mmCIF file of C-alpha atoms and ligand atoms in Angstrom:
data_model
loop_
_atom_site.group_PDB
_atom_site.id
_atom_site.type_symbol
_atom_site.label_atom_id
_atom_site.label_comp_id
_atom_site.label_asym_id
_atom_site.label_seq_id
_atom_site.Cartn_x
_atom_site.Cartn_y
_atom_site.Cartn_z
ATOM 1 C CA MET A 1 -14.603 205.234 210.801
ATOM 2 C CA LEU A 2 -13.819 206.396 214.343
ATOM 3 C CA LYS A 3 -14.086 210.076 215.133
ATOM 4 C CA ILE A 4 -10.834 211.616 216.353
ATOM 5 C CA VAL A 5 -11.190 213.777 219.467
ATOM 6 C CA LYS A 6 -9.309 217.058 219.062
ATOM 7 C CA ASP A 7 -7.327 218.872 221.744
ATOM 8 C CA ASN A 8 -10.012 221.508 222.361
ATOM 9 C CA ASN A 9 -11.986 218.718 224.047
ATOM 10 C CA PRO A 10 -11.299 218.509 227.808
ATOM 11 C CA THR A 11 -11.761 214.700 227.810
ATOM 12 C CA LEU A 12 -8.248 214.447 226.330
ATOM 13 C CA ARG A 13 -6.945 215.909 229.597
ATOM 14 C CA GLU A 14 -8.280 213.202 231.891
ATOM 15 C CA ARG A 15 -6.401 210.302 233.374
ATOM 16 C CA CYS A 16 -7.734 207.134 231.719
ATOM 17 C CA ALA A 17 -9.025 204.114 233.630
ATOM 18 C CA GLU A 18 -7.343 200.700 233.760
ATOM 19 C CA VAL A 19 -8.937 198.090 231.499
ATOM 20 C CA PRO A 20 -10.156 194.898 233.209
ATOM 21 C CA LEU A 21 -8.346 191.710 232.173
ATOM 22 C CA PRO A 22 -8.994 189.254 230.647
ATOM 23 C CA LEU A 23 -9.898 191.602 227.849
ATOM 24 C CA SER A 24 -13.616 191.682 227.040
ATOM 25 C CA GLU A 25 -14.769 191.074 223.471
ATOM 26 C CA GLU A 26 -15.943 194.683 223.392
ATOM 27 C CA HIS A 27 -12.501 196.026 224.304
ATOM 28 C CA GLN A 28 -10.800 193.648 221.851
ATOM 29 C CA ARG A 29 -13.115 194.938 219.125
ATOM 30 C CA LEU A 30 -12.325 198.551 220.031
ATOM 31 C CA ILE A 31 -8.561 198.054 219.996
ATOM 32 C CA ASP A 32 -8.860 196.258 216.629
ATOM 33 C CA GLU A 33 -10.904 199.180 215.275
ATOM 34 C CA MET A 34 -8.256 201.575 216.567
ATOM 35 C CA LEU A 35 -5.541 199.717 214.644
ATOM 36 C CA ASP A 36 -7.720 199.682 211.499
ATOM 37 C CA GLU A 37 -8.258 203.424 211.854
ATOM 38 C CA LEU A 38 -4.531 204.061 212.294
ATOM 39 C CA LEU A 39 -3.686 201.967 209.228
ATOM 40 C CA LEU A 40 -6.334 203.846 207.206
ATOM 41 C CA SER A 41 -4.690 207.138 208.201
ATOM 42 C CA GLN A 42 -1.515 205.834 206.529
ATOM 43 C CA ASP A 43 -3.302 205.144 203.225
ATOM 44 C CA PRO A 44 -2.856 208.098 200.810
ATOM 45 C CA GLU A 45 -6.030 207.124 198.886
ATOM 46 C CA TYR A 46 -8.062 207.182 202.097
ATOM 47 C CA ARG A 47 -6.652 210.558 203.086
ATOM 48 C CA LYS A 48 -7.533 211.934 199.652
ATOM 49 C CA LYS A 49 -11.159 210.927 200.262
ATOM 50 C CA HIS A 50 -11.137 212.172 203.874
ATOM 51 C CA PRO A 51 -9.062 215.375 203.891
ATOM 52 C CA SER A 52 -9.595 215.940 207.627
ATOM 53 C CA VAL A 53 -7.653 212.747 208.427
ATOM 54 C CA ARG A 54 -3.920 213.096 208.906
ATOM 55 C CA GLU A 55 -1.281 210.401 208.889
ATOM 56 C CA GLY A 56 -0.307 208.937 212.254
ATOM 57 C CA VAL A 57 1.943 206.249 213.733
ATOM 58 C CA GLY A 58 0.009 205.812 216.975
ATOM 59 C CA LEU A 59 -3.446 206.238 218.430
ATOM 60 C CA ALA A 60 -4.642 206.120 222.030
ATOM 61 C CA ALA A 61 -8.178 205.205 223.156
ATOM 62 C CA PRO A 62 -9.004 208.702 224.542
ATOM 63 C CA GLN A 63 -8.384 210.050 221.026
ATOM 64 C CA VAL A 64 -11.381 208.028 219.835
ATOM 65 C CA GLY A 65 -13.588 208.916 222.798
ATOM 66 C CA HIS A 66 -12.825 206.102 225.246
ATOM 67 C CA ASN A 67 -10.972 207.131 228.386
ATOM 68 C CA ILE A 68 -9.383 203.758 229.028
ATOM 69 C CA ARG A 69 -5.762 202.616 228.964
ATOM 70 C CA MET A 70 -5.348 201.174 225.478
ATOM 71 C CA LEU A 71 -3.172 202.272 222.553
ATOM 72 C CA VAL A 72 -2.065 201.119 219.133
ATOM 73 C CA ILE A 73 1.167 201.818 217.263
ATOM 74 C CA SER A 74 2.167 200.916 213.714
ATOM 75 C CA TYR A 75 4.947 202.080 211.426
ATOM 76 C CA PRO A 76 7.500 200.607 209.020
ATOM 77 C CA THR A 77 11.089 200.415 210.236
ATOM 78 C CA GLY A 78 12.990 200.214 206.955
ATOM 79 C CA ASP A 79 14.704 197.102 208.345
ATOM 80 C CA GLU A 80 14.168 194.040 206.127
ATOM 81 C CA LYS A 81 14.380 191.548 208.992
ATOM 82 C CA ASN A 82 11.934 193.469 211.158
ATOM 83 C CA PRO A 83 9.895 195.571 208.727
ATOM 84 C CA LEU A 84 7.087 196.663 211.037
ATOM 85 C CA VAL A 85 6.676 197.926 214.589
ATOM 86 C CA GLN A 86 3.088 197.180 215.556
ATOM 87 C CA HIS A 87 1.563 197.059 219.026
ATOM 88 C CA GLN A 88 -1.926 196.876 220.514
ATOM 89 C CA LEU A 89 -1.284 197.546 224.185
ATOM 90 C CA VAL A 90 -3.600 197.440 227.178
ATOM 91 C CA ASN A 91 -2.646 198.999 230.539
ATOM 92 C CA PRO A 92 0.919 199.831 229.420
ATOM 93 C CA LYS A 93 3.289 200.799 232.196
ATOM 94 C CA ILE A 94 6.797 202.232 231.938
ATOM 95 C CA VAL A 95 8.860 200.184 234.403
ATOM 96 C CA VAL A 96 12.373 201.304 233.442
ATOM 97 C CA ASN A 97 13.539 204.593 231.969
ATOM 98 C CA SER A 98 16.915 206.074 231.098
ATOM 99 C CA VAL A 99 18.332 209.364 232.314
ATOM 100 C CA LYS A 100 19.533 209.972 228.758
ATOM 101 C CA LYS A 101 17.031 211.975 226.698
ATOM 102 C CA CYS A 102 16.183 212.125 223.023
ATOM 103 C CA TYR A 103 13.992 214.256 220.759
ATOM 104 C CA LEU A 104 12.785 214.436 217.186
ATOM 105 C CA SER A 105 14.606 217.149 215.231
ATOM 106 C CA ASN A 106 11.325 218.038 213.471
ATOM 107 C CA GLY A 107 9.264 217.975 216.665
ATOM 108 C CA GLU A 108 6.214 215.792 217.268
ATOM 109 C CA GLY A 109 2.729 215.755 215.806
ATOM 110 C CA CYS A 110 -0.547 214.249 216.900
ATOM 111 C CA LEU A 111 -3.808 213.226 215.232
ATOM 112 C CA SER A 112 -5.655 215.251 217.899
ATOM 113 C CA VAL A 113 -3.627 218.435 217.385
ATOM 114 C CA ASP A 114 -4.251 220.490 214.251
ATOM 115 C CA GLN A 115 -2.106 223.526 215.130
ATOM 116 C CA GLU A 116 1.660 223.627 214.766
ATOM 117 C CA HIS A 117 3.594 223.589 218.046
ATOM 118 C CA PRO A 118 7.244 224.151 217.129
ATOM 119 C CA GLY A 119 9.845 222.975 219.627
ATOM 120 C CA TYR A 120 11.692 219.972 220.960
ATOM 121 C CA VAL A 121 9.834 217.354 222.981
ATOM 122 C CA TYR A 122 12.393 215.662 225.220
ATOM 123 C CA ARG A 123 11.722 212.044 226.083
ATOM 124 C CA ASP A 124 13.634 209.248 227.761
ATOM 125 C CA PHE A 125 15.986 207.604 225.266
ATOM 126 C CA LYS A 126 15.327 204.097 226.531
ATOM 127 C CA ILE A 127 12.275 202.661 228.265
ATOM 128 C CA VAL A 128 10.905 199.261 229.184
ATOM 129 C CA VAL A 129 7.123 198.966 228.965
ATOM 130 C CA GLN A 130 5.034 196.174 230.433
ATOM 131 C CA ALA A 131 1.528 195.671 229.064
ATOM 132 C CA TYR A 132 -1.052 193.188 227.936
ATOM 133 C CA ASP A 133 -0.652 192.808 224.182
ATOM 134 C CA ALA A 134 -4.077 192.409 222.530
ATOM 135 C CA LYS A 135 -2.403 191.161 219.343
ATOM 136 C CA ALA A 136 -0.208 188.458 220.872
ATOM 137 C CA LYS A 137 -2.872 187.848 223.581
ATOM 138 C CA GLU A 138 -0.283 187.783 226.336
ATOM 139 C CA LYS A 139 1.621 189.994 228.738
ATOM 140 C CA VAL A 140 4.672 191.532 227.105
ATOM 141 C CA SER A 141 7.731 193.491 228.075
ATOM 142 C CA ILE A 142 8.949 195.863 225.372
ATOM 143 C CA THR A 143 12.394 197.454 225.420
ATOM 144 C CA ALA A 144 12.392 200.526 223.203
ATOM 145 C CA ARG A 145 15.062 203.053 222.289
ATOM 146 C CA GLY A 146 15.132 206.280 220.304
ATOM 147 C CA TYR A 147 12.203 206.695 217.905
ATOM 148 C CA ASP A 148 10.421 203.577 219.233
ATOM 149 C CA ALA A 149 10.670 204.928 222.776
ATOM 150 C CA ILE A 150 9.395 208.358 221.685
ATOM 151 C CA VAL A 151 6.263 206.938 220.026
ATOM 152 C CA LEU A 152 5.455 204.770 223.067
ATOM 153 C CA GLN A 153 5.915 207.687 225.473
ATOM 154 C CA HIS A 154 3.750 209.973 223.294
ATOM 155 C CA GLU A 155 0.893 207.430 223.324
ATOM 156 C CA ILE A 156 1.232 206.589 227.031
ATOM 157 C CA ASP A 157 1.112 210.346 227.748
ATOM 158 C CA HIS A 158 -2.375 210.396 226.176
ATOM 159 C CA LEU A 159 -3.536 207.903 228.819
ATOM 160 C CA ASN A 160 -2.500 210.419 231.479
ATOM 161 C CA GLY A 161 -4.095 213.446 229.799
ATOM 162 C CA VAL A 162 -0.763 214.833 228.601
ATOM 163 C CA LEU A 163 -0.201 216.255 225.098
ATOM 164 C CA PHE A 164 3.185 216.552 223.399
ATOM 165 C CA TYR A 165 3.256 220.354 223.471
ATOM 166 C CA ASP A 166 2.946 220.342 227.278
ATOM 167 C CA ARG A 167 6.560 219.120 227.205
ATOM 168 C CA ILE A 168 7.926 221.922 225.003
ATOM 169 C CA ASP A 169 9.846 224.557 226.953
ATOM 170 C CA LYS A 170 7.641 227.687 226.937
ATOM 171 C CA VAL A 171 10.552 230.122 227.195
ATOM 172 C CA ASP A 172 13.047 228.376 224.900
ATOM 173 C CA PRO A 173 11.244 225.801 222.707
ATOM 174 C CA PHE A 174 14.453 224.716 220.969
ATOM 175 C CA LYS A 175 16.554 224.489 224.113
ATOM 176 C CA LYS A 176 19.362 221.915 223.854
ATOM 177 C CA ILE A 177 19.749 219.463 226.694
ATOM 178 C CA PRO A 178 23.417 218.408 226.887
ATOM 179 C CA GLY A 179 23.942 214.730 226.120
ATOM 180 C CA SER A 180 20.526 214.271 224.516
ATOM 181 C CA VAL A 181 20.201 212.382 221.236
ATOM 182 C CA GLU A 182 18.658 214.040 218.180
ATOM 183 C CA ILE A 183 16.578 211.672 216.077
HETATM 184 CO CO1 LIG B 201 -0.969 211.993 219.929
#
């Protein structure tokens, strides 16, 4: 079991280092462990046994104590043809982003953040991310919209030392941005 770094730890605020490619066995092992840990967090039985663990859909390497540019994402889509979104990304880079914004109506959460931070977190509605995919073992280009784009941006933020609540308006947390999409 990997220990989750919480947001009182200043290491979560650092910019993470690029990972050398080709991926070393050690880094492959770490990113596999990260995915295992994320999937465990989604298992109700596991959470019953480990009450400090909360359910997540993504995990970035700095959240498990490694300040390097790797992240994992996994969640069901509800779409029969494409039932699962799952990524193990190394050195992800946003290369295209939309002007149009979106936000989760219930706000965001994070495995590293125990306190509630009410408010809207505005993110780009559409992004294109380039990365090395440690699952497919090749370079990939991912086009993501809406919820998929939000999860990717949340995890990539971790690699730059940014937490979701940094993006909530301090004066008006539930401010509406005209033309933005509620999800
Ligand atoms: Co997070």
